[in-house]
Coordinates of C-alpha atoms in Angstrom, one line a residue:
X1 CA 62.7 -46.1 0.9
X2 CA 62.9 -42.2 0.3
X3 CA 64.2 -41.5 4.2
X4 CA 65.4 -38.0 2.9
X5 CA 63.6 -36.1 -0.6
X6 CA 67.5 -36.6 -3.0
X7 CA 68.6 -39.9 -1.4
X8 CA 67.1 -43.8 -1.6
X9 CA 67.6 -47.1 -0.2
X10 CA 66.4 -50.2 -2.2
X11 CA 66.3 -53.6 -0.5
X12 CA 65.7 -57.1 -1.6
X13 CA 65.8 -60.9 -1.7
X14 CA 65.7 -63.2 -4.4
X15 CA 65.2 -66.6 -4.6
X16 CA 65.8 -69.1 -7.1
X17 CA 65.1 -73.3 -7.3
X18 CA 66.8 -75.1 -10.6
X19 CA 65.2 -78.9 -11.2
X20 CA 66.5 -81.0 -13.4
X21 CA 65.3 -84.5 -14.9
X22 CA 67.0 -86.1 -17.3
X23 CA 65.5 -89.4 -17.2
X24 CA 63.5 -91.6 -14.8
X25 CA 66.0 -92.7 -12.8
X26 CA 66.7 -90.9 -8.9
X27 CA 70.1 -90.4 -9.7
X28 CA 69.8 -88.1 -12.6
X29 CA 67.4 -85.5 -10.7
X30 CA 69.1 -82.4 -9.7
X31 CA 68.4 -79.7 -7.4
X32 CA 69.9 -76.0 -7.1
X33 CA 69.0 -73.5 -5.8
X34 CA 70.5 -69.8 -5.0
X35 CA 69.5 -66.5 -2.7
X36 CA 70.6 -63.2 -3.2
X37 CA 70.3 -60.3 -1.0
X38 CA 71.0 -56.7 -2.2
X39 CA 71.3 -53.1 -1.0
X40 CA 71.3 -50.5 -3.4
X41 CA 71.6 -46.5 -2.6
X42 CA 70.4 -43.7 -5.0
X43 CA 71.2 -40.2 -4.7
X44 CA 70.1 -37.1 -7.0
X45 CA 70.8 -33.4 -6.2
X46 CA 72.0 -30.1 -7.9
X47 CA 73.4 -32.4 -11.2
X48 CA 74.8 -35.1 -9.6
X49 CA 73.2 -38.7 -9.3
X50 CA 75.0 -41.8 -7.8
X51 CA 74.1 -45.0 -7.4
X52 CA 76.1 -47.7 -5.3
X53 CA 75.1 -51.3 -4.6
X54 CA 75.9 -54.6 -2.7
X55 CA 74.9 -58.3 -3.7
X56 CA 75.2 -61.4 -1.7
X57 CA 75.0 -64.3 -4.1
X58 CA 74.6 -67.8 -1.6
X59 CA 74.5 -70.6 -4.0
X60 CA 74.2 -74.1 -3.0
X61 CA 76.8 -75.7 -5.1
X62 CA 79.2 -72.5 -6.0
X63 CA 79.1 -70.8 -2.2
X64 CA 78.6 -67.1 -1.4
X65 CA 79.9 -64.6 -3.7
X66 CA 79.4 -60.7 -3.0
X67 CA 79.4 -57.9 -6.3
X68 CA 78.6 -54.5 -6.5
X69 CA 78.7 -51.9 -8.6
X70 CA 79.0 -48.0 -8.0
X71 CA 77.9 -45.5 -10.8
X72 CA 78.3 -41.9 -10.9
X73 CA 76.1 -39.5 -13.8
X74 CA 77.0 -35.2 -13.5
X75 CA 74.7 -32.8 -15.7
X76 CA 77.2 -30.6 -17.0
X77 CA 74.2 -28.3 -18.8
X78 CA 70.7 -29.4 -18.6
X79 CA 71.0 -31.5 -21.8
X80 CA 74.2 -32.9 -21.7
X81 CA 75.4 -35.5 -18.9
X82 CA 78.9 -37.6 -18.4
X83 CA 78.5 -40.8 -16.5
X84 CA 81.0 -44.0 -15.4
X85 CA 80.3 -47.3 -14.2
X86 CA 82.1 -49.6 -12.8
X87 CA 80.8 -53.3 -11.4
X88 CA 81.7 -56.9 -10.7
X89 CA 79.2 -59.9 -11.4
X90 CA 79.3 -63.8 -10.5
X91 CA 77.6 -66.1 -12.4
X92 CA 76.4 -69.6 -11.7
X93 CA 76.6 -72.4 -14.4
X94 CA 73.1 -73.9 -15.2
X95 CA 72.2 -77.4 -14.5
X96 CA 71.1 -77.2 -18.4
X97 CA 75.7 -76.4 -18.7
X98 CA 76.2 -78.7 -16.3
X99 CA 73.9 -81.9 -16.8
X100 CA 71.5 -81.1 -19.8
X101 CA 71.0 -83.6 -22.2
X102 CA 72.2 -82.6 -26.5
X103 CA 72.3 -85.4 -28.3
X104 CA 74.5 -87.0 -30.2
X105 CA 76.7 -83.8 -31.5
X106 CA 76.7 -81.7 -28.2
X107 CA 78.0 -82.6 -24.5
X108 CA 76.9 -81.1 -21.1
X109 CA 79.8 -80.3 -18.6
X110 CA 79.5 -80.9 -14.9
X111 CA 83.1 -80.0 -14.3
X112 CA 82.4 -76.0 -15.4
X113 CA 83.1 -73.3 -13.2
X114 CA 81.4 -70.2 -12.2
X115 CA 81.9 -67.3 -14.5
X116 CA 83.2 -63.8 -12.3
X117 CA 83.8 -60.4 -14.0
X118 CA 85.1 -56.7 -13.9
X119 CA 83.3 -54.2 -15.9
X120 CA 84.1 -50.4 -16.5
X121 CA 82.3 -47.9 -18.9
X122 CA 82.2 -44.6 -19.5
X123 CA 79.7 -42.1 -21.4
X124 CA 78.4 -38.9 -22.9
X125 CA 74.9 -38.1 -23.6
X126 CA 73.2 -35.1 -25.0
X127 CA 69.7 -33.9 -25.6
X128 CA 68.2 -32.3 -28.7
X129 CA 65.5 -30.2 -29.8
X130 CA 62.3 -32.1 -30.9
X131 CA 62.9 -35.3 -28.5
X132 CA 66.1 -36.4 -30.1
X133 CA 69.2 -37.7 -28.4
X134 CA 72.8 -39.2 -29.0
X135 CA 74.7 -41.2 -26.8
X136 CA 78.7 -42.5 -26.9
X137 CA 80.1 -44.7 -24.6
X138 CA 83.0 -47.4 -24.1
X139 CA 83.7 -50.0 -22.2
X140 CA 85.9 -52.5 -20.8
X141 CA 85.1 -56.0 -19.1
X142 CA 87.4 -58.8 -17.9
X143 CA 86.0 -62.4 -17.7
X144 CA 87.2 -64.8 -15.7
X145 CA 86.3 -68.7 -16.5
X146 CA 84.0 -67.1 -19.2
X147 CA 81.1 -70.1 -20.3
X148 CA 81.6 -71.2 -24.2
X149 CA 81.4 -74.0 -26.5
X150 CA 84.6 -75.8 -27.3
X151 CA 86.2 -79.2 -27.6
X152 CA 87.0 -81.9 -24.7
X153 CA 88.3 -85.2 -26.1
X154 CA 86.9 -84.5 -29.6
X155 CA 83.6 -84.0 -28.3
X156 CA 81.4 -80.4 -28.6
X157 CA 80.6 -79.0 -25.1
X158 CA 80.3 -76.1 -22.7
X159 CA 84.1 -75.1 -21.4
X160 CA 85.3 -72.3 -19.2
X161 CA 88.0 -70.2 -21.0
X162 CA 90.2 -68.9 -18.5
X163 CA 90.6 -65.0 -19.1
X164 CA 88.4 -63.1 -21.7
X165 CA 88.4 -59.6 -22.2
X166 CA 85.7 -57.6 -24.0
X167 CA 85.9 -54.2 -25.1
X168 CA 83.6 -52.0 -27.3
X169 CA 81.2 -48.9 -27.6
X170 CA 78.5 -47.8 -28.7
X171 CA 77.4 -44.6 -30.1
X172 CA 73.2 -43.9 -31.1

């Protein structure tokens, strides 16, 4: 919704329904399924554009979880730009993590937890002559109960490690 000609308001609902069957017997179905609802604000004026946002994760099995993220980009000459982000996330194990079905070398997990994060980046980018562009940026993100393969008992599954941190950047 444009309700003035620099500022936005985006609004949503998502839905998704997670089935799975691992075998013909009741017991083994299992159903999932999670809503979000999100609110996101966009404005762009005189070389500065910000966006801010809200998310309401409800899952059925995890509970409600609310991220957001706020971003802020200034022009500081019509072809070069600094920006920063910074955002949290939540994310849901499958039922594929939790309950899916490997074989012999590889074990599902119904005791994971969800993953939840902190993410901050920063950037530069700057236009050329004759469409060409370059970009550098960096980041930081911190990972809690991050989703991986490891070991349980001697056996090859999904696992939660507690803290994981990533950091990088990128330059094109």
């Amino acid at each position: 919704w444009n309700f003035v000609p620099n500022q936005n308001i985006l609004a949503g609902v998502t839905y998704n329904r997670s089935k799975y069957d691992a075998s013909s017997s009741p017991e083994a179905v299992r159903d999932i399924s999670s809503t979000g609802y999100y609110l996101q604000h966009q404005y762009n004026d005189n070389g500065i554009h910000t966006q801010v946002g809200v998310r309401v994760e409800d899952n059925d099995w995890f509970g409600t979880h609310t991220v957001g993220q706020a971003a802020i980009r200034y022009q500081i000459s019509p072809l070069t730009s600094i920006y920063t982000n910074i955002g949290t996330a939540f994310k849901a194990p499958t039922l594929e993590h939790l309950y899916g079905s490997y074989g012999y070398d590889f074990y599902s997990n119904p005791d994971l937890k969800p993953e939840e994060s902190k993410s901050y980046e920063i950037g530069i980018d700057q236009k050329f002559n004759y469409g060409i562009s370059a970009y550098l940026s960096g980041y930081y993100t911190d990972v809690k109960n991050l989703i991986s393969y490891g070991a349980i008992n001697g056996r090859t599954t999904y696992i939660n490690l507690n803290k994981a941190d990533m950091k990088g950047g990128e330059i094109g």
